[in-house]
Coordinates of C-alpha atoms in Angstrom, one line a residue:
M1 CA 21.8 10.0 20.9
Q2 CA 20.8 13.6 21.3
H3 CA 23.7 14.8 20.1
Q4 CA 23.8 13.0 16.7
L5 CA 20.5 14.2 15.3
E6 CA 21.5 17.5 14.3
A7 CA 23.7 15.8 12.6
I8 CA 21.7 13.6 10.9
F9 CA 19.2 16.6 10.0
K10 CA 21.7 18.2 8.5
K11 CA 21.9 15.4 5.6
N12 CA 18.3 16.7 4.8
P13 CA 19.1 19.7 2.8
L14 CA 16.2 21.5 3.7
W15 CA 17.9 21.7 7.5
G16 CA 18.8 25.2 6.6
K17 CA 15.9 26.9 5.6
V18 CA 13.9 25.1 8.9
Y19 CA 16.5 26.4 11.3
S20 CA 16.1 29.6 10.1
I21 CA 12.3 29.4 11.1
L22 CA 12.8 27.7 14.3
T23 CA 15.5 30.7 14.9
Q24 CA 12.6 33.7 13.9
C25 CA 9.9 32.0 16.1
Q26 CA 12.9 32.0 18.9
K27 CA 14.0 35.5 18.7
K28 CA 10.2 37.1 19.0
G29 CA 9.7 34.7 22.0
Y30 CA 8.0 31.9 20.7
Q31 CA 9.5 28.3 22.2
S32 CA 9.4 26.2 19.1
V33 CA 11.0 22.9 18.2
I34 CA 10.8 20.4 16.2
A35 CA 8.0 17.3 16.9
G36 CA 7.0 14.2 16.0
G37 CA 8.8 11.7 13.1
A38 CA 11.9 14.0 12.1
V39 CA 13.1 13.4 16.0
R40 CA 12.4 9.6 15.8
D41 CA 13.3 9.0 12.8
G42 CA 16.2 11.1 14.0
L43 CA 17.5 9.2 16.9
L44 CA 16.8 6.4 14.8
E45 CA 19.8 7.5 12.5
K46 CA 17.9 8.1 9.7
T47 CA 17.6 11.4 7.3
P48 CA 14.0 12.8 7.6
Q49 CA 11.9 13.5 4.7
D50 CA 10.3 16.2 6.0
F51 CA 10.2 17.9 9.6
D52 CA 7.0 19.6 11.7
I53 CA 7.9 22.6 13.7
A54 CA 5.1 22.9 17.4
T55 CA 5.7 26.4 18.5
S56 CA 4.0 28.2 21.4
A57 CA 2.7 30.8 19.1
H58 CA -0.8 31.5 17.7
P59 CA -1.6 31.1 14.1
N60 CA -1.8 34.4 13.7
Q61 CA 1.3 35.5 15.3
I62 CA 2.8 33.2 12.7
L63 CA 1.3 34.2 10.0
S64 CA 2.4 37.8 10.8
L65 CA 5.9 36.7 11.4
F66 CA 6.2 34.8 8.1
P67 CA 3.4 37.2 5.6
Y68 CA 3.9 34.1 2.7
A69 CA 2.9 31.3 5.1
K70 CA -0.7 29.8 3.8
E71 CA -3.3 28.7 6.4
V72 CA -3.8 24.7 6.1
G73 CA -6.0 24.7 9.4
K74 CA -6.3 27.6 11.0
S75 CA -9.0 26.6 13.5
F76 CA -6.9 23.4 14.4
G77 CA -3.6 26.3 15.0
V78 CA -1.6 24.9 11.8
V79 CA -0.1 26.7 9.0
W80 CA 2.1 25.8 6.1
L81 CA 5.5 27.3 5.2
P82 CA 6.9 27.0 1.8
I83 CA 10.3 26.4 1.1
G84 CA 11.1 25.8 -1.9
K85 CA 10.1 23.5 -5.1
G86 CA 7.1 22.2 -3.7
R87 CA 8.2 21.3 0.1
G88 CA 7.7 23.2 3.2
V89 CA 6.7 22.8 6.8
E90 CA 4.0 22.7 8.7
I91 CA 4.1 24.7 11.5
A92 CA 1.2 23.8 14.4
T93 CA 0.7 25.9 17.7
F94 CA 0.7 23.6 21.2
R95 CA -2.2 22.6 21.8
K96 CA -4.9 19.7 22.9
D97 CA -7.8 18.2 21.7
G98 CA -11.6 18.5 22.2
V99 CA -13.7 15.3 21.7
Y100 CA -13.7 13.4 18.6
L101 CA -16.7 13.0 17.6
D102 CA -15.9 11.4 14.6
G103 CA -13.6 9.1 14.4
R104 CA -10.8 11.4 13.8
H105 CA -10.8 14.5 14.6
P106 CA -11.4 16.6 17.8
S107 CA -14.5 19.0 17.3
S108 CA -12.5 21.7 19.1
V109 CA -8.8 22.3 19.9
E110 CA -7.3 24.6 22.7
F111 CA -4.4 26.3 22.6
C112 CA -1.6 24.9 25.6
Q113 CA 2.0 24.6 26.4
I114 CA 3.9 21.8 25.1
E115 CA 3.7 19.3 27.9
E116 CA -0.1 19.2 27.2
D117 CA 0.7 19.1 23.4
A118 CA 2.9 15.9 23.9
Q119 CA -0.6 14.1 25.9
R120 CA -2.6 14.7 22.7
R121 CA -0.3 12.9 20.2
D122 CA -0.6 9.0 19.6
F123 CA 2.5 7.1 20.1
T124 CA 4.9 8.0 22.4
I125 CA 7.6 7.6 19.5
N126 CA 5.9 10.2 18.0
A127 CA 5.9 12.7 20.9
L128 CA 9.5 14.1 21.3
Y129 CA 10.3 17.4 20.6
Y130 CA 14.0 18.4 19.5
D131 CA 15.6 22.0 21.2
A132 CA 17.2 23.1 17.9
H133 CA 19.1 25.7 19.6
E134 CA 19.9 23.7 23.2
N135 CA 20.5 20.6 21.2
K136 CA 17.6 18.9 23.6
I137 CA 15.2 15.9 23.5
L138 CA 12.6 17.1 24.7
D139 CA 10.2 13.5 26.6
F140 CA 7.0 14.0 28.4
V141 CA 6.1 10.5 27.4
Q142 CA 8.8 8.3 28.1
G143 CA 9.7 8.2 24.2
V144 CA 13.0 8.0 24.2
E145 CA 13.0 4.4 26.0
D146 CA 10.2 3.3 24.2
L147 CA 12.1 3.7 20.9
R148 CA 15.3 1.8 22.7
N149 CA 13.3 -1.0 23.4
K150 CA 11.5 -1.1 20.1
I151 CA 8.2 -0.5 21.5
I152 CA 5.0 1.1 20.0
R153 CA 2.6 2.3 23.2
T154 CA 0.3 4.7 23.3
V155 CA -0.3 8.1 25.1
G156 CA -2.0 8.3 27.9
T157 CA -4.7 5.1 28.3
A158 CA -5.0 3.0 24.7
E159 CA -8.8 2.9 25.2
K160 CA -8.6 6.9 24.8
R161 CA -6.1 7.2 22.2
F162 CA -8.1 4.3 19.7
G163 CA -11.4 5.3 20.8
E164 CA -10.8 9.0 19.8
D165 CA -9.3 8.1 16.4
Q166 CA -9.2 4.4 15.0
L167 CA -7.5 4.7 12.0
R168 CA -4.8 5.0 15.0
I169 CA -5.0 1.1 14.9
L170 CA -3.9 1.1 11.6
R171 CA -1.0 3.5 12.4
A172 CA 0.1 1.2 15.1
I173 CA 0.4 -1.9 13.0
R174 CA 2.3 0.1 10.0
F175 CA 5.1 1.6 12.4
A176 CA 5.9 -1.8 14.6
I177 CA 6.1 -3.7 11.0
V178 CA 8.0 -0.8 8.9
M179 CA 9.7 -0.6 12.1
G180 CA 10.6 -3.6 13.4
F181 CA 9.3 -2.6 16.8
S182 CA 7.0 -4.8 19.1
I183 CA 3.3 -3.2 20.0
E184 CA 3.0 -2.8 24.0
G185 CA 0.4 -5.5 25.9
Q186 CA -2.5 -3.4 26.6
T187 CA -2.1 -1.0 23.4
L188 CA -2.9 -4.5 21.2
E189 CA -5.9 -5.6 23.8
S190 CA -7.7 -2.2 22.5
M191 CA -6.4 -2.0 19.4
V192 CA -8.8 -5.4 19.2
Q193 CA -11.4 -3.8 20.9
F194 CA -11.7 -0.8 18.7
T195 CA -11.2 -2.6 15.7
P196 CA -14.7 -2.9 14.6
Q197 CA -14.9 1.1 15.0
L198 CA -13.0 0.8 12.3
K199 CA -16.2 1.0 10.0
R200 CA -16.8 4.8 11.1
I201 CA -13.7 5.6 9.2
S202 CA -12.9 6.9 5.3
K203 CA -12.8 3.5 3.4
E204 CA -10.2 5.7 1.9
R205 CA -8.1 6.5 4.3
I206 CA -8.0 2.7 5.6
L207 CA -7.2 1.6 2.2
D208 CA -4.5 4.3 2.0
E209 CA -2.9 3.4 5.5
L210 CA -2.7 -1.0 4.4
N211 CA -0.7 -0.1 1.2
K212 CA 1.4 1.6 2.9
T213 CA 2.6 -1.1 5.1
F214 CA 2.2 -3.4 1.4
K215 CA 4.5 -1.1 -0.4
Q216 CA 6.9 -1.5 2.0
G217 CA 6.6 -5.2 1.1
C218 CA 5.3 -5.8 4.6
F219 CA 2.9 -7.7 3.8
T220 CA 2.6 -11.2 5.7
E221 CA 3.4 -9.6 9.0
T222 CA 0.9 -7.1 8.5
V223 CA -2.2 -9.5 7.3
K224 CA -0.9 -11.3 11.0
Y225 CA -1.9 -7.9 12.9
L226 CA -4.8 -8.0 11.0
R227 CA -6.1 -11.6 11.5
Q228 CA -5.0 -10.7 15.5
I229 CA -7.1 -8.1 15.5
N230 CA -10.0 -9.2 13.7
F231 CA -9.5 -6.9 10.5
L232 CA -10.2 -9.4 7.9
K233 CA -13.9 -10.7 9.1
L234 CA -14.7 -6.6 8.7
I235 CA -14.1 -7.1 5.5
H236 CA -15.8 -10.5 4.8
P237 CA -16.8 -12.7 7.6
E238 CA -16.2 -15.9 5.9
W239 CA -12.3 -15.1 6.5
S240 CA -10.8 -17.7 8.5
S241 CA -7.4 -19.6 10.4
K242 CA -7.1 -21.6 8.0
D243 CA -6.1 -19.1 4.9
Q244 CA -2.8 -18.2 6.6
N245 CA -0.9 -20.7 5.5
M246 CA -1.3 -18.9 1.3
W247 CA -0.3 -15.3 3.4
N248 CA 3.4 -16.7 3.8
I249 CA 5.2 -15.0 1.1
A250 CA 8.9 -13.7 1.3
V251 CA 8.8 -11.6 -1.8
L252 CA 8.7 -7.7 -1.9
E253 CA 8.4 -5.0 -4.1
K254 CA 5.4 -5.8 -5.6
P255 CA 2.5 -3.6 -7.3
L256 CA 0.0 -3.3 -4.3
Y257 CA -3.0 -5.7 -6.7
F258 CA -0.3 -8.3 -5.9
W259 CA -0.8 -7.8 -2.2
W260 CA -4.5 -7.5 -2.5
S261 CA -5.3 -10.4 -5.2
L262 CA -2.8 -12.9 -2.4
L263 CA -4.5 -11.8 0.3
F264 CA -8.5 -12.0 -1.5
A265 CA -7.5 -15.2 -2.8
P266 CA -8.6 -17.6 -0.5
I267 CA -12.0 -16.4 -0.2
V268 CA -12.0 -15.8 -4.2
F269 CA -12.1 -19.4 -4.5
Q270 CA -14.7 -20.5 -2.0
N271 CA -16.9 -18.3 -4.4
K272 CA -15.9 -16.2 -7.3
D273 CA -18.6 -14.5 -6.9
L274 CA -17.6 -12.6 -3.9
L275 CA -15.0 -10.7 -6.0
E276 CA -16.8 -7.9 -6.8
E277 CA -18.6 -7.8 -3.3
L278 CA -15.0 -7.7 -1.8
L279 CA -13.5 -5.0 -4.3
K280 CA -17.1 -2.4 -4.2
N281 CA -18.8 -3.1 -1.0
S282 CA -16.4 -3.8 1.7
I283 CA -15.0 -1.7 3.9
L284 CA -12.1 -0.8 1.3
C285 CA -12.8 1.5 -1.5
F286 CA -10.2 0.8 -4.4
S287 CA -9.9 2.8 -7.5
N288 CA -11.5 1.9 -10.7
E289 CA -7.5 0.6 -11.9
N290 CA -7.0 -1.6 -9.4
V291 CA -10.6 -2.8 -9.1
S292 CA -9.4 -3.8 -13.2
Q293 CA -6.2 -4.7 -12.1
I294 CA -6.9 -7.2 -9.0
K295 CA -10.1 -9.1 -11.5
R296 CA -6.7 -9.2 -14.7
F297 CA -5.3 -11.1 -12.1
F298 CA -8.2 -12.8 -11.3
S299 CA -9.1 -14.0 -15.1
F300 CA -5.6 -14.6 -15.8
Y301 CA -5.6 -17.5 -12.8
F302 CA -8.9 -19.2 -13.8
D303 CA -8.0 -19.2 -17.3
I304 CA -4.0 -20.8 -17.3
C305 CA -4.9 -23.1 -14.5
K306 CA -8.0 -25.0 -16.7
K307 CA -6.3 -28.1 -18.3
N308 CA -8.0 -28.4 -20.7
I309 CA -6.7 -25.4 -23.3
R310 CA -3.5 -25.5 -25.4
V311 CA 0.0 -24.4 -25.0
G312 CA -0.2 -21.3 -27.6
K313 CA -3.6 -19.6 -25.3
K314 CA -1.8 -19.5 -22.5
L315 CA 1.6 -18.4 -24.1
R316 CA -0.7 -15.6 -25.3
L317 CA -2.5 -15.2 -21.1
L318 CA 1.5 -14.7 -20.2
D319 CA 2.6 -12.3 -22.6
Q320 CA 0.4 -8.6 -21.6
K321 CA 2.0 -6.1 -19.5
E322 CA 1.7 -7.9 -15.8
G323 CA 1.8 -11.4 -17.1
L324 CA 4.7 -13.0 -15.7
V325 CA 3.7 -11.6 -12.6
Y326 CA 0.2 -12.8 -12.7
M327 CA 2.5 -16.2 -13.0
E328 CA 4.4 -15.2 -9.5
L329 CA 1.3 -14.9 -7.7
T330 CA -0.4 -18.0 -9.6
E331 CA 2.7 -20.2 -9.2
H332 CA 2.7 -19.1 -5.1
I333 CA -0.7 -19.9 -4.4
Q334 CA -1.0 -23.0 -6.6
K335 CA 1.9 -24.0 -4.3
Y336 CA -1.2 -24.0 -1.4
Q337 CA -3.5 -25.2 -3.0
G338 CA -2.0 -28.5 -3.0
S339 CA -2.2 -28.7 -7.0
A340 CA -0.3 -30.6 -9.6
L341 CA 0.5 -28.0 -12.4
N342 CA 3.8 -27.2 -13.4
F343 CA 4.2 -24.2 -14.7
K344 CA 8.0 -23.7 -15.2
P345 CA 7.8 -25.3 -18.7
L346 CA 5.6 -23.0 -19.8
V347 CA 7.1 -19.4 -18.6
E348 CA 11.0 -21.3 -19.9
L349 CA 8.8 -21.6 -23.5
Y350 CA 7.3 -18.1 -23.3
R351 CA 11.0 -17.1 -22.4
S352 CA 11.9 -18.4 -25.5
K353 CA 9.4 -17.5 -27.8
A354 CA 9.3 -13.6 -26.9
V355 CA 11.3 -11.3 -27.9
E356 CA 12.1 -7.9 -25.9
G357 CA 9.6 -8.8 -23.6
Q358 CA 6.7 -9.8 -26.4
L359 CA 5.8 -13.0 -28.8
P360 CA 6.2 -13.0 -32.0
K361 CA 3.8 -11.1 -34.5
P362 CA 1.0 -13.4 -35.7
W363 CA 1.7 -14.2 -39.3
L364 CA -1.8 -14.2 -40.5
N365 CA -4.6 -11.4 -39.7
G366 CA -7.9 -10.3 -40.7
E367 CA -7.0 -9.5 -44.7
D368 CA -5.6 -12.4 -44.6
L369 CA -9.1 -14.4 -44.1
I370 CA -10.8 -11.9 -46.7
Q371 CA -8.8 -12.5 -49.1
K372 CA -9.8 -16.4 -48.6
G373 CA -13.7 -15.2 -48.6
I374 CA -13.9 -15.8 -45.3
Q375 CA -16.6 -13.6 -43.8
Q376 CA -16.3 -11.3 -40.9
G377 CA -18.0 -12.5 -37.8
P378 CA -17.2 -15.1 -34.6
V379 CA -15.8 -17.4 -36.6
F380 CA -13.0 -14.5 -37.4
S381 CA -10.8 -14.7 -34.0
T382 CA -11.7 -18.4 -33.6
L383 CA -9.8 -19.0 -36.9
L384 CA -6.8 -16.2 -35.9
E385 CA -6.7 -17.3 -32.5
K386 CA -6.0 -21.4 -33.9
I387 CA -3.9 -20.8 -36.4
Y388 CA -1.8 -18.6 -34.4
D389 CA -1.7 -21.0 -31.4
D390 CA -0.8 -23.4 -33.8
Q391 CA 2.2 -21.3 -34.8
L392 CA 3.6 -20.6 -30.9
E393 CA 3.2 -24.5 -30.9
G394 CA 5.6 -24.7 -33.3
L395 CA 3.2 -27.1 -35.9
I396 CA 3.4 -24.0 -38.4
K397 CA 6.5 -23.1 -39.4
S398 CA 5.9 -20.2 -41.9
R399 CA 3.3 -17.7 -43.3
K400 CA 2.7 -20.0 -46.3
E401 CA 2.0 -22.8 -43.7
A402 CA -0.1 -21.1 -42.2
L403 CA -2.3 -20.1 -45.0
F404 CA -2.3 -23.7 -46.1
Q405 CA -3.5 -24.8 -42.7
L406 CA -6.1 -22.0 -43.2
D407 CA -7.4 -23.3 -45.9
Q408 CA -7.3 -26.5 -43.5
Y409 CA -9.7 -25.0 -40.8
K410 CA -12.2 -22.9 -42.8
N411 CA -13.7 -26.3 -44.3
Q412 CA -14.3 -27.4 -41.1
D413 CA -17.6 -26.9 -38.7
L414 CA -15.9 -24.3 -36.1

């Protein structure tokens, strides 16, 4: 297994520069190895995207050896070494962490030997090292065995690891889902125990960690774990097991608002007013753009599902940038709502009328209404919408007929 690593690393064009850095450190007598995710991915026969170096050299020694390096966490023994085109290598001194006071970061660090450095890491599969010059894997925590067995297990006791950093709970879920691994029993039990303490973590960090799994198309599997560790009740206490069927979905690559809208749907359907609370006052912190996207979907959903609105208006609802994506999510939700609504004819009609993804332009505009002596006001938009709906529904066939129909409408009580 270890003999394949160098060949896999070489597939990344940066490996030559990384190997040169390791060599320079070794020549000065500093033990220097590849650490963490790159070793894990290499052993799984995946080409690493980035390389992290762990070394016995202290930050000042690294900075002396590489004058162009940047201090990014000197007090924690971390230096950033640029290697071209916005890319770089993180070089960290072997360390053991002090007490974690904020649920995320150690209050202090102490430089140490590589064996102790391994003991501070989160999961065994991330605590592996590779000595490139010896072509040797250094494994102090049985990480290679857990990789073979496809197991996510904490280094040391799970209580200590999650007590130090609660975000590791969501990282464990991400690793398990994306890699197709299972979470070891004691590790999972401790995740449940420490989930309430996720409230200590930055809302942005929590959202970012969950977004990483959703972007992989791992929504259903993620939600199963979130339910298992009681995370959903941290977002809103009214979530219950009855919601789970709606979350079974096979589609993969969708924008983030798709997944968050689907997750929130059961609660929003109970009470529309709760959407604002979920978006602004929960354990999550969404960007203004994401808030707008999620709100737009639910506005679309409640409008498109109304039974007493015209086909033309429904076509206009579809005629927006994300209209067909909204429709796909709506159809999925409706299936689990037990609804008899059938949107397939509507979608087919839209596709037949849309040209390059857009409905044809209206035959009439405001100028036409002004020329007909209609004063500007609320009636303007009402008339234009009625005429445009007639056009989309095929009730009028030309601009001439649209002008005739306008004469009929303007004399009605609108």
